[in-house]
XYZ file of N, CA and C in Angstrom:
831
model
N 85.596 117.210 119.368
C 86.912 117.881 119.372
C 87.642 117.588 120.690
N 88.917 117.214 120.566
C 89.701 116.913 121.756
C 90.140 118.204 122.425
N 89.988 118.299 123.718
C 90.342 119.518 124.449
C 91.289 119.200 125.580
N 91.872 120.257 126.131
C 92.740 120.077 127.296
C 91.947 119.527 128.461
N 90.676 119.891 128.555
C 89.850 119.374 129.649
C 89.760 117.861 129.582
N 89.720 117.332 128.339
C 89.696 115.885 128.192
C 90.961 115.253 128.728
N 92.095 115.910 128.486
C 93.351 115.406 129.047
C 93.336 115.517 130.556
N 92.743 116.606 131.059
C 92.708 116.805 132.501
C 91.927 115.735 133.212
N 90.821 115.270 132.596
C 90.027 114.221 133.237
C 90.806 112.932 133.366
N 91.768 112.727 132.433
C 92.565 111.503 132.507
C 93.824 111.682 133.349
N 94.089 112.900 133.802
C 95.294 113.182 134.576
C 94.996 112.999 136.059
N 95.887 112.372 136.761
C 95.681 112.109 138.181
C 96.480 113.099 139.016
N 96.256 113.041 140.332
C 96.997 113.946 141.219
C 98.481 113.627 141.231
N 98.846 112.465 140.679
C 100.253 112.085 140.643
C 100.916 112.513 139.343
N 100.270 113.339 138.530
C 100.815 113.693 137.229
C 102.080 114.554 137.345
N 102.135 115.450 138.315
C 103.326 116.294 138.436
C 104.596 115.493 138.681
N 104.584 114.477 139.525
C 105.794 113.662 139.646
C 106.241 113.043 138.333
N 105.313 112.783 137.393
C 105.727 112.272 136.086
C 106.577 113.292 135.352
N 106.223 114.573 135.458
C 107.039 115.587 134.806
C 108.405 115.687 135.479
N 108.411 115.548 136.795
C 109.691 115.523 137.513
C 110.514 114.311 137.092
N 109.851 113.162 136.993
C 110.543 111.940 136.575
C 111.086 112.082 135.160
N 110.318 112.733 134.286
C 110.781 112.927 132.911
C 112.061 113.755 132.885
N 112.109 114.796 133.721
C 113.314 115.619 133.775
C 114.496 114.819 134.326
N 114.252 114.052 135.387
C 115.326 113.233 135.970
C 115.865 112.246 134.936
N 114.950 111.606 134.206
C 115.375 110.622 133.206
C 116.061 111.287 132.014
N 115.645 112.524 131.675
C 116.310 113.258 130.601
C 117.743 113.598 130.990
N 117.928 113.997 132.254
C 119.291 114.222 132.755
C 120.060 112.900 132.745
N 119.369 111.811 133.129
C 120.009 110.496 133.117
C 120.472 110.089 131.737
N 119.711 110.475 130.710
C 120.152 110.173 129.339
C 121.517 110.784 129.052
N 121.657 112.043 129.438
C 122.915 112.745 129.173
C 124.065 112.107 129.951
N 123.827 111.835 131.228
C 124.885 111.257 132.067
C 125.274 109.871 131.567
N 124.291 109.027 131.293
C 124.599 107.669 130.843
C 125.291 107.686 129.492
N 124.918 108.631 128.620
C 125.577 108.716 127.321
C 127.041 109.121 127.474
N 127.307 110.078 128.358
C 128.694 110.501 128.584
C 129.509 109.343 129.152
N 128.951 108.633 130.129
C 129.660 107.496 130.709
C 129.911 106.408 129.673
N 128.921 106.185 128.785
C 129.089 105.167 127.756
C 130.189 105.550 126.776
N 130.237 106.827 126.416
C 131.270 107.272 125.478
C 132.664 107.186 126.092
N 132.725 107.389 127.413
C 134.027 107.349 128.078
C 134.466 105.932 128.419
N 133.506 105.109 128.869
C 133.873 103.799 129.414
C 133.149 102.634 128.752
N 132.370 102.894 127.712
C 131.574 101.844 127.083
C 132.423 100.755 126.456
N 131.811 99.587 126.328
C 132.477 98.444 125.729
C 132.366 98.432 124.225
N 132.644 97.269 123.645
C 132.724 97.145 122.197
C 131.388 97.387 121.512
N 130.281 96.939 122.132
C 128.983 97.004 121.458
C 128.549 98.437 121.193
N 128.920 99.355 122.059
C 128.530 100.749 121.882
C 129.601 101.574 121.178
N 130.638 100.923 120.680
C 131.691 101.619 119.944
C 131.305 101.724 118.471
N 131.499 102.885 117.893
C 131.157 103.081 116.490
C 132.150 102.357 115.586
N 131.644 101.843 114.456
C 132.471 101.196 113.440
C 133.308 100.052 114.009
N 132.709 99.258 114.886
C 133.453 98.147 115.473
C 133.605 97.021 114.449
N 134.699 96.262 114.519
C 134.929 95.170 113.583
C 133.855 94.090 113.713
N 133.458 93.535 112.585
C 132.534 92.412 112.579
C 131.070 92.772 112.638
N 130.734 94.054 112.689
C 129.322 94.422 112.743
C 128.702 94.292 111.354
N 127.390 94.097 111.275
C 126.730 93.963 109.975
C 126.974 95.182 109.097
N 127.062 94.984 107.788
C 127.348 96.111 106.884
C 126.337 97.243 106.936
N 125.066 96.948 107.255
C 124.057 98.019 107.229
C 124.021 98.846 108.509
N 124.857 98.528 109.481
C 124.955 99.396 110.658
C 125.439 100.763 110.189
N 124.718 101.834 110.528
C 125.098 103.162 110.029
C 126.547 103.523 110.373
N 127.146 104.312 109.490
C 128.515 104.784 109.726
C 128.581 105.509 111.062
N 129.736 105.416 111.695
C 129.882 105.915 113.057
C 129.475 107.360 113.258
N 129.756 108.228 112.285
C 129.463 109.652 112.461
C 127.969 109.938 112.552
N 127.133 109.036 112.021
C 125.696 109.300 112.073
C 125.138 109.163 113.483
N 125.851 108.459 114.363
C 125.369 108.292 115.732
C 125.465 109.588 116.536
N 126.089 110.607 115.944
C 126.115 111.913 116.604
C 124.715 112.488 116.767
N 123.730 111.923 116.074
C 122.356 112.392 116.218
C 121.859 112.230 117.656
N 122.458 111.281 118.396
C 122.044 111.091 119.783
C 122.327 112.325 120.628
N 123.360 113.078 120.279
C 123.651 114.312 121.019
C 122.491 115.299 120.846
N 121.965 115.380 119.624
C 120.820 116.244 119.353
C 119.598 115.759 120.127
N 119.368 114.444 120.111
C 118.225 113.864 120.821
C 118.311 114.171 122.313
N 119.479 113.952 122.893
C 119.651 114.182 124.324
C 119.420 115.653 124.669
N 119.942 116.558 123.841
C 119.794 117.986 124.109
C 118.334 118.419 123.997
N 117.646 117.957 122.963
C 116.246 118.325 122.790
C 115.385 117.760 123.921
N 115.659 116.524 124.306
C 114.890 115.893 125.386
C 115.054 116.667 126.687
N 116.289 117.016 126.999
C 116.552 117.745 128.242
C 115.921 119.127 128.202
N 116.053 119.810 127.074
C 115.487 121.157 126.975
C 113.968 121.140 127.126
N 113.310 120.176 126.472
C 111.851 120.107 126.601
C 111.445 119.757 128.031
N 112.128 118.799 128.648
C 111.768 118.386 130.012
C 111.934 119.539 131.000
N 112.956 120.351 130.814
C 113.153 121.516 131.681
C 112.005 122.504 131.490
N 111.644 122.769 130.235
C 110.558 123.717 129.978
C 109.228 123.207 130.540
N 108.950 121.920 130.388
C 107.634 121.369 130.741
C 107.413 121.243 132.241
N 108.449 121.327 133.048
C 108.304 121.059 134.476
C 107.498 122.100 135.252
N 107.748 123.404 135.143
C 107.085 124.378 136.016
C 105.565 124.393 135.847
N 104.877 124.619 136.946
C 103.416 124.680 136.930
C 102.892 125.810 136.051
N 103.619 126.896 135.959
C 103.108 128.076 135.267
C 103.096 127.931 133.747
N 103.702 126.897 133.231
C 103.686 126.704 131.783
C 102.255 126.419 131.312
N 101.953 126.691 130.041
C 100.572 126.492 129.571
C 100.198 125.017 129.452
N 98.883 124.765 129.588
C 98.311 123.452 129.303
C 98.968 122.335 130.103
N 98.847 122.458 131.423
C 99.458 121.464 132.308
C 98.983 120.048 131.986
N 97.684 119.880 131.699
C 97.157 118.538 131.468
C 97.813 117.882 130.261
N 98.092 118.650 129.220
C 98.754 118.095 128.036
C 100.196 117.716 128.375
N 100.864 118.579 129.113
C 102.245 118.270 129.515
C 102.280 117.034 130.411
N 101.277 116.891 131.281
C 101.194 115.709 132.131
C 100.991 114.449 131.298
N 100.102 114.551 130.299
C 99.826 113.388 129.461
C 101.064 112.953 128.690
N 101.883 113.899 128.284
C 103.107 113.575 127.542
C 104.204 113.032 128.449
N 104.189 113.418 129.725
C 105.312 113.121 130.612
C 105.504 111.636 130.862
N 104.407 110.876 131.022
C 104.549 109.455 131.366
C 105.243 108.665 130.264
N 104.780 108.716 129.010
C 105.493 107.955 127.980
C 106.906 108.464 127.742
N 107.117 109.772 127.880
C 108.474 110.282 127.691
C 109.408 109.802 128.796
N 108.891 109.666 130.016
C 109.706 109.116 131.101
C 110.150 107.696 130.767
N 109.245 106.911 130.230
C 109.577 105.530 129.827
C 110.665 105.543 128.755
N 110.514 106.442 127.788
C 111.490 106.522 126.698
C 112.863 106.915 127.229
N 112.911 107.985 128.033
C 114.198 108.471 128.537
C 114.870 107.432 129.435
N 114.074 106.765 130.265
C 114.637 105.712 131.112
C 115.124 104.547 130.261
N 114.368 104.243 129.206
C 114.757 103.158 128.316
C 116.098 103.397 127.653
N 116.376 104.662 127.335
C 117.665 105.003 126.732
C 118.820 104.565 127.631
N 118.745 104.923 128.900
C 119.811 104.553 129.840
C 119.861 103.040 130.052
N 118.681 102.423 130.091
C 118.644 100.953 130.236
C 119.261 100.272 129.030
N 119.039 100.827 127.844
C 119.624 100.247 126.633
C 121.146 100.279 126.715
N 121.697 101.398 127.157
C 123.153 101.496 127.268
C 123.686 100.505 128.299
N 122.951 100.332 129.406
C 123.364 99.346 130.413
C 123.287 97.932 129.854
N 122.202 97.636 129.139
C 122.048 96.300 128.554
C 123.121 96.019 127.519
N 123.557 97.058 126.812
C 124.604 96.879 125.806
C 125.912 96.414 126.423
N 126.119 96.726 127.706
C 127.324 96.285 128.398
C 127.154 94.913 129.046
N 125.901 94.549 129.347
C 125.649 93.313 130.089
C 125.192 92.180 129.172
N 124.148 92.439 128.392
C 123.604 91.419 127.485
C 123.165 92.113 126.202
N 124.132 92.353 125.282
C 123.851 93.221 124.144
C 123.122 92.557 122.983
N 122.756 91.286 123.090
C 122.185 90.598 121.935
C 120.690 90.897 121.811
N 119.868 90.317 122.695
C 118.421 90.476 122.551
C 117.809 91.441 123.551
N 118.474 91.685 124.678
C 117.928 92.631 125.652
C 117.824 94.028 125.058
N 118.799 94.410 124.253
C 118.769 95.733 123.653
C 117.593 95.881 122.687
N 117.271 94.826 121.962
C 116.132 94.879 121.040
C 114.830 95.064 121.819
N 114.679 94.309 122.913
C 113.462 94.406 123.726
C 113.301 95.804 124.307
N 114.390 96.372 124.801
C 114.317 97.714 125.383
C 113.987 98.745 124.314
N 114.585 98.589 123.142
C 114.300 99.502 122.040
C 112.815 99.454 121.667
N 112.239 98.250 121.681
C 110.818 98.106 121.352
C 109.948 98.870 122.348
N 110.305 98.802 123.630
C 109.556 99.543 124.652
C 109.709 101.048 124.433
N 110.915 101.482 124.092
C 111.146 102.903 123.830
C 110.300 103.396 122.664
N 110.236 102.611 121.612
C 109.458 103.028 120.443
C 107.974 103.069 120.775
N 107.507 102.113 121.565
C 106.107 102.153 122.000
C 105.827 103.440 122.763
N 106.752 103.847 123.633
C 106.596 105.094 124.367
C 106.620 106.303 123.457
N 107.503 106.293 122.464
C 107.584 107.412 121.527
C 106.302 107.541 120.703
N 105.790 106.415 120.234
C 104.560 106.458 119.452
C 103.374 106.914 120.303
N 103.366 106.498 121.573
C 102.313 106.952 122.472
C 102.408 108.467 122.679
N 103.622 108.967 122.902
C 103.802 110.404 123.096
C 103.426 111.169 121.830
N 103.809 110.640 120.679
C 103.464 111.317 119.434
C 101.957 111.308 119.210
N 101.297 110.206 119.573
C 99.851 110.120 119.437
C 99.161 111.173 120.300
N 99.659 111.350 121.515
C 99.100 112.371 122.413
C 99.318 113.759 121.833
N 100.529 114.010 121.342
C 100.830 115.327 120.777
C 99.953 115.617 119.562
N 99.720 114.617 118.731
C 98.867 114.813 117.561
C 97.418 115.049 117.967
N 96.975 114.376 119.029
C 95.605 114.545 119.496
C 95.366 115.971 119.981
N 96.388 116.559 120.638
C 96.253 117.904 121.184
C 97.062 118.914 120.378
N 97.212 118.636 119.079
C 98.074 119.485 118.255
C 97.594 120.925 118.203
N 96.284 121.144 118.214
C 95.780 122.519 118.146
C 96.049 123.269 119.454
N 96.011 122.548 120.560
C 96.381 123.158 121.834
C 97.868 123.493 121.842
N 98.678 122.550 121.389
C 100.134 122.754 121.358
C 100.502 123.883 120.403
N 99.712 124.062 119.340
C 99.974 125.146 118.385
C 99.888 126.513 119.047
N 99.212 126.588 120.191
C 99.123 127.848 120.920
C 100.283 128.096 121.868
N 101.184 127.125 122.004
C 102.357 127.325 122.859
C 103.292 128.341 122.218
N 104.168 128.953 123.008
C 105.218 129.794 122.416
C 106.063 128.990 121.426
N 106.678 129.686 120.489
C 107.400 129.004 119.418
C 108.477 128.050 119.890
N 109.277 128.468 120.873
C 110.402 127.640 121.304
C 109.961 126.280 121.838
N 109.077 126.194 122.831
C 108.688 124.878 123.333
C 107.897 124.059 122.313
N 107.138 124.737 121.456
C 106.402 124.005 120.419
C 107.384 123.297 119.486
N 108.407 124.013 119.059
C 109.419 123.401 118.191
C 110.201 122.323 118.940
N 110.528 122.593 120.203
C 111.247 121.593 120.994
C 110.496 120.268 121.015
N 109.198 120.331 121.262
C 108.407 119.106 121.360
C 108.378 118.350 120.042
N 108.003 119.042 118.957
C 107.855 118.335 117.687
C 109.188 117.833 117.147
N 110.239 118.615 117.284
C 111.541 118.164 116.787
C 112.117 117.059 117.666
N 111.894 117.139 118.962
C 112.346 116.052 119.839
C 111.623 114.750 119.499
N 110.291 114.801 119.406
C 109.525 113.607 119.075
C 109.881 113.079 117.690
N 109.984 113.988 116.722
C 110.255 113.558 115.353
C 111.624 112.937 115.186
N 112.651 113.607 115.693
C 114.014 113.087 115.528
C 114.199 111.801 116.327
N 113.720 111.789 117.560
C 113.866 110.602 118.409
C 113.173 109.398 117.753
N 111.926 109.598 117.285
C 111.171 108.496 116.703
C 111.726 108.104 115.338
N 112.098 109.089 114.527
C 112.620 108.793 113.200
C 113.878 107.951 113.239
N 114.811 108.339 114.090
C 116.040 107.553 114.211
C 115.759 106.188 114.818
N 114.945 106.150 115.864
C 114.733 104.902 116.602
C 114.002 103.856 115.785
N 113.037 104.273 114.966
C 112.278 103.285 114.201
C 113.094 102.663 113.071
N 114.177 103.292 112.682
C 115.122 102.650 111.760
C 116.163 101.855 112.548
N 116.637 102.454 113.636
C 117.714 101.833 114.412
C 117.314 100.493 115.013
N 116.040 100.324 115.375
C 115.649 99.050 115.978
C 115.797 97.904 114.979
N 115.586 98.185 113.701
C 115.784 97.152 112.686
C 117.267 96.777 112.576
N 118.123 97.790 112.657
C 119.566 97.508 112.635
C 119.962 96.741 113.889
N 119.396 97.139 115.031
C 119.654 96.443 116.288
C 119.231 94.977 116.189
N 118.101 94.738 115.505
C 117.643 93.364 115.286
C 118.664 92.584 114.476
N 119.247 93.227 113.482
C 120.277 92.575 112.669
C 121.487 92.197 113.507
N 121.948 93.118 114.355
C 123.102 92.810 115.202
C 122.779 91.688 116.184
N 121.511 91.608 116.615
C 121.113 90.528 117.512
C 121.189 89.180 116.804
N 120.706 89.125 115.574
C 120.782 87.878 114.804
C 122.228 87.479 114.554
N 123.046 88.457 114.178
C 124.466 88.165 113.931
C 125.139 87.723 115.222
N 124.790 88.381 116.338
C 125.344 87.981 117.629
C 124.916 86.591 118.043
N 123.787 86.119 117.491
C 123.300 84.771 117.796
C 123.843 83.730 116.825
N 124.676 84.167 115.881
C 125.307 83.219 114.974
C 124.900 83.328 113.529
N 123.967 84.206 113.193
C 123.557 84.359 111.797
C 124.678 85.042 111.010
N 124.804 84.730 109.711
C 125.873 85.353 108.918
C 125.538 86.800 108.582
N 126.568 87.612 108.470
C 126.373 89.001 108.059
C 126.834 89.229 106.631
N 127.475 88.231 106.044
C 127.924 88.303 104.657
C 127.475 87.032 103.941
N 127.798 86.943 102.662
C 127.352 85.799 101.881
C 125.891 85.982 101.475
N 125.378 85.096 100.632
C 124.001 85.256 100.130
C 122.952 85.359 101.232
N 123.048 84.512 102.252
C 122.047 84.538 103.321
C 122.121 85.849 104.086
N 123.319 86.271 104.419
C 123.480 87.518 105.156
C 122.992 88.724 104.368
N 123.287 88.759 103.085
C 122.888 89.889 102.251
C 121.368 89.939 102.103
N 120.759 88.789 101.813
C 119.303 88.743 101.662
C 118.621 89.131 102.977
N 119.147 88.636 104.085
C 118.563 88.967 105.383
C 118.610 90.454 105.663
N 119.730 91.091 105.350
C 119.849 92.532 105.606
C 119.024 93.356 104.623
N 118.822 92.851 103.413
C 117.928 93.541 102.496
C 116.488 93.488 103.015
N 116.129 92.344 103.621
C 114.791 92.238 104.231
C 114.654 93.214 105.396
N 115.715 93.365 106.173
C 115.700 94.317 107.292
C 115.521 95.741 106.775
N 116.242 96.093 105.710
C 116.103 97.432 105.143
C 114.694 97.658 104.594
N 114.106 96.612 104.017
C 112.723 96.729 103.540
C 111.770 96.958 104.701
N 111.979 96.242 105.800
C 111.141 96.436 106.985
C 111.296 97.822 107.569
N 112.542 98.315 107.621
C 112.792 99.658 108.151
C 112.118 100.716 107.282
N 112.225 100.543 105.975
C 111.611 101.498 105.056
C 110.096 101.494 105.192
N 109.507 100.297 105.252
C 108.051 100.186 105.396
C 107.581 100.825 106.698
N 108.349 100.634 107.761
C 108.000 101.253 109.047
C 108.024 102.776 108.946
N 109.089 103.301 108.327
C 109.216 104.750 108.192
C 108.071 105.334 107.361
N 107.732 104.680 106.253
C 106.660 105.178 105.395
C 105.321 105.148 106.138
N 105.069 104.069 106.886
C 103.815 103.958 107.633
C 103.676 105.073 108.658
N 104.740 105.319 109.431
C 104.671 106.365 110.456
C 104.619 107.748 109.812
N 105.339 107.909 108.716
C 105.337 109.196 108.025
C 103.937 109.555 107.542
N 103.226 108.578 107.016
C 101.851 108.833 106.562
C 100.922 109.074 107.749
N 101.118 108.322 108.808
C 100.307 108.511 110.013
C 100.476 109.919 110.576
N 101.729 110.416 110.533
C 102.048 111.739 111.087
C 101.916 112.847 110.041
N 101.355 112.517 108.883
C 101.145 113.518 107.827
C 102.422 114.271 107.473
N 103.498 113.513 107.249
C 104.733 114.114 106.759
C 105.501 114.914 107.783
N 105.488 114.481 109.030
C 106.219 115.195 110.082
C 107.676 115.355 109.660
N 108.089 116.569 109.403
C 109.403 116.825 108.812
C 110.566 116.334 109.676
N 110.590 116.603 110.984
C 111.708 116.085 111.788
C 111.809 114.562 111.745
N 110.657 113.877 111.716
C 110.694 112.413 111.595
C 111.355 112.010 110.280
N 110.957 112.655 109.202
C 111.503 112.317 107.892
C 113.009 112.512 107.851
N 113.463 113.645 108.352
C 114.897 113.944 108.307
C 115.705 112.934 109.114
N 115.197 112.543 110.284
C 115.929 111.583 111.113
C 115.951 110.198 110.480
N 114.821 109.775 109.891
C 114.787 108.482 109.215
C 115.741 108.474 108.025
N 115.772 109.572 107.286
C 116.701 109.671 106.157
C 118.148 109.663 106.631
N 118.409 110.307 107.745
C 119.768 110.322 108.309
C 120.216 108.894 108.631
N 119.309 108.111 109.222
C 119.638 106.722 109.566
C 119.884 105.891 108.305
N 119.028 106.053 107.302
C 119.196 105.286 106.057
C 120.453 105.734 105.309
N 120.748 107.032 105.350
C 121.992 107.519 104.750
C 123.192 106.903 105.454
N 123.104 106.790 106.775
C 124.175 106.139 107.515
C 124.342 104.699 107.102
N 123.222 104.001 106.829
C 123.301 102.615 106.362
C 123.950 102.533 104.991
N 123.687 103.525 104.134
C 124.332 103.563 102.819
C 125.842 103.621 102.984
N 126.315 104.549 103.809
C 127.764 104.705 103.984
C 128.364 103.536 104.753
N 127.594 102.962 105.687
C 128.086 101.773 106.366
C 128.313 100.627 105.403
N 127.356 100.424 104.494
C 127.487 99.352 103.507
C 128.614 99.629 102.515
N 128.751 100.908 102.133
C 129.859 101.258 101.229
C 131.199 100.971 101.904
N 131.290 101.327 103.184
C 132.529 101.060 103.922
C 132.837 99.582 104.032
N 131.790 98.755 104.040
C 131.978 97.304 104.099
C 132.075 96.686 102.712
N 132.085 97.545 101.685
C 132.181 97.117 100.284
C 131.018 96.201 99.889
N 129.837 96.561 100.365
C 128.615 95.831 100.017
C 127.718 96.766 99.187
N 128.027 96.811 97.895
C 127.338 97.739 97.004
C 125.842 97.463 96.927
N 125.449 96.207 96.923
C 124.032 95.853 96.826
C 123.255 96.383 98.033
N 123.821 96.229 99.207
C 123.158 96.728 100.410
C 123.131 98.257 100.430
N 124.194 98.881 99.947
C 124.204 100.342 99.861
C 123.097 100.826 98.932
N 122.926 100.127 97.810
C 121.866 100.486 96.886
C 120.483 100.290 97.488
N 120.314 99.210 98.267
C 119.024 98.949 98.916
C 118.702 100.034 99.942
N 119.700 100.450 100.711
C 119.479 101.516 101.693
C 119.155 102.832 100.998
N 119.846 103.121 99.890
C 119.573 104.338 99.137
C 118.162 104.303 98.548
N 117.744 103.136 98.080
C 116.387 102.998 97.554
C 115.369 103.242 98.667
N 115.657 102.741 99.874
C 114.768 102.990 101.002
C 114.643 104.469 101.292
N 115.773 105.192 101.242
C 115.733 106.637 101.476
C 114.884 107.333 100.412
N 115.020 106.900 99.162
C 114.236 107.510 98.084
C 112.741 107.260 98.287
N 112.395 106.070 98.755
C 110.983 105.743 98.999
C 110.427 106.605 100.126
N 111.212 106.829 101.165
C 110.768 107.677 102.273
C 110.534 109.103 101.785
N 111.440 109.609 100.959
C 111.262 110.956 100.404
C 109.990 111.017 99.571
N 109.788 110.008 98.714
C 108.600 109.983 97.867
C 107.317 109.928 98.692
N 107.374 109.228 99.827
C 106.188 109.134 100.685
C 105.878 110.464 101.349
N 106.906 111.256 101.593
C 106.689 112.537 102.265
C 106.288 113.670 101.348
N 106.614 113.556 100.063
C 106.366 114.657 99.132
C 104.902 115.087 99.092
N 103.933 114.156 98.974
C 102.530 114.615 98.911
C 102.117 115.442 100.125
N 102.568 115.041 101.315
C 102.207 115.790 102.520
C 102.874 117.155 102.540
N 104.148 117.216 102.116
C 104.861 118.491 102.150
C 104.302 119.477 101.133
N 103.854 118.960 99.980
C 103.332 119.837 98.937
C 101.948 120.374 99.298
N 101.263 119.687 100.193
C 99.923 120.128 100.582
C 100.008 121.441 101.359
N 99.413 122.481 100.826
C 99.415 123.801 101.464
C 100.825 124.323 101.730
N 101.755 124.038 100.810
C 103.113 124.557 100.983
C 103.737 124.093 102.273
N 103.644 122.803 102.547
C 103.952 122.279 103.867
C 105.406 122.509 104.303
N 106.346 122.503 103.375
C 107.747 122.721 103.766
C 107.907 124.123 104.361
N 107.353 125.115 103.691
C 107.444 126.484 104.222
C 106.705 126.599 105.547
N 105.545 125.929 105.659
C 104.779 125.986 106.903
C 105.543 125.346 108.050
N 106.216 124.214 107.756
C 107.014 123.573 108.814
C 108.122 124.519 109.272
N 108.784 125.151 108.300
C 109.904 126.031 108.640
C 109.453 127.192 109.533
N 108.237 127.688 109.304
C 107.759 128.843 110.070
C 106.995 128.446 111.324
N 106.686 127.148 111.472
C 105.954 126.678 112.640
C 104.463 126.919 112.555
N 103.934 127.165 111.335
C 102.507 127.447 111.208
C 101.640 126.199 111.307
N 102.228 125.005 111.044
C 101.456 123.770 111.167
C 102.247 122.774 111.988
N 101.533 121.732 112.444
C 102.152 120.678 113.227
C 101.694 119.341 112.705
N 102.141 118.256 113.322
C 101.808 116.929 112.846
C 100.309 116.701 112.891
N 99.833 115.946 111.939
C 98.449 115.519 111.939
C 97.497 116.494 111.275
N 97.984 117.657 110.816
C 97.083 118.601 110.166
C 97.080 118.350 108.671
């Protein structure tokens, strides 16, 4: 059985600065996002001309406001020494620092070299998110003993951040190919984007099963795929809209068995269970 003591043995005397760094980077996410919205270039503008049809509709990117708020709230809660299970919070802080810093780096790269640098940074962010989620799942029974507010903050932050990001990186890959000269329309462009949607769906289903139907992850992945549906409809690409809708249906179908197990939807709503149970 995994215990907090096990996390403590892997925690070094430098672990507290990681929690401080996580808070600094969480604040940096908010600041960089505000600056990007005020002064950002074309690549970070919603519904920009010439973008691939499967890029989610502009309004769906409002999910980043939720991500930024949850990240900041959790980082503030996790910082003080008096909070429970310091070793678990320390173990989570390092990958979350990488993720939060990556967010700001992604926005900077979008202004400097938005083609492939953004994809590489997104990949690092997702690696950090999966590492943080793996740690949280390993110590899920310890985390279940936290007060309700921080417990929900952690799982919803991890779920929404990872759910959106694991779909968004596939879309980012599409924009990179188009930015490198690949077509976004015509038979080649349509087939390529259908392959991207298939990859995004497969990724979501794989992580959803790994996390035993983590509800926040599911909702964020569905939000991203729904955005792709409306993006394709706006671009008058009915086939791509149908493919994105099919992906959303597959994600829902993958989550149903986990949610039905022990009344999982009601348990998620009340906070009685967490990922991996």
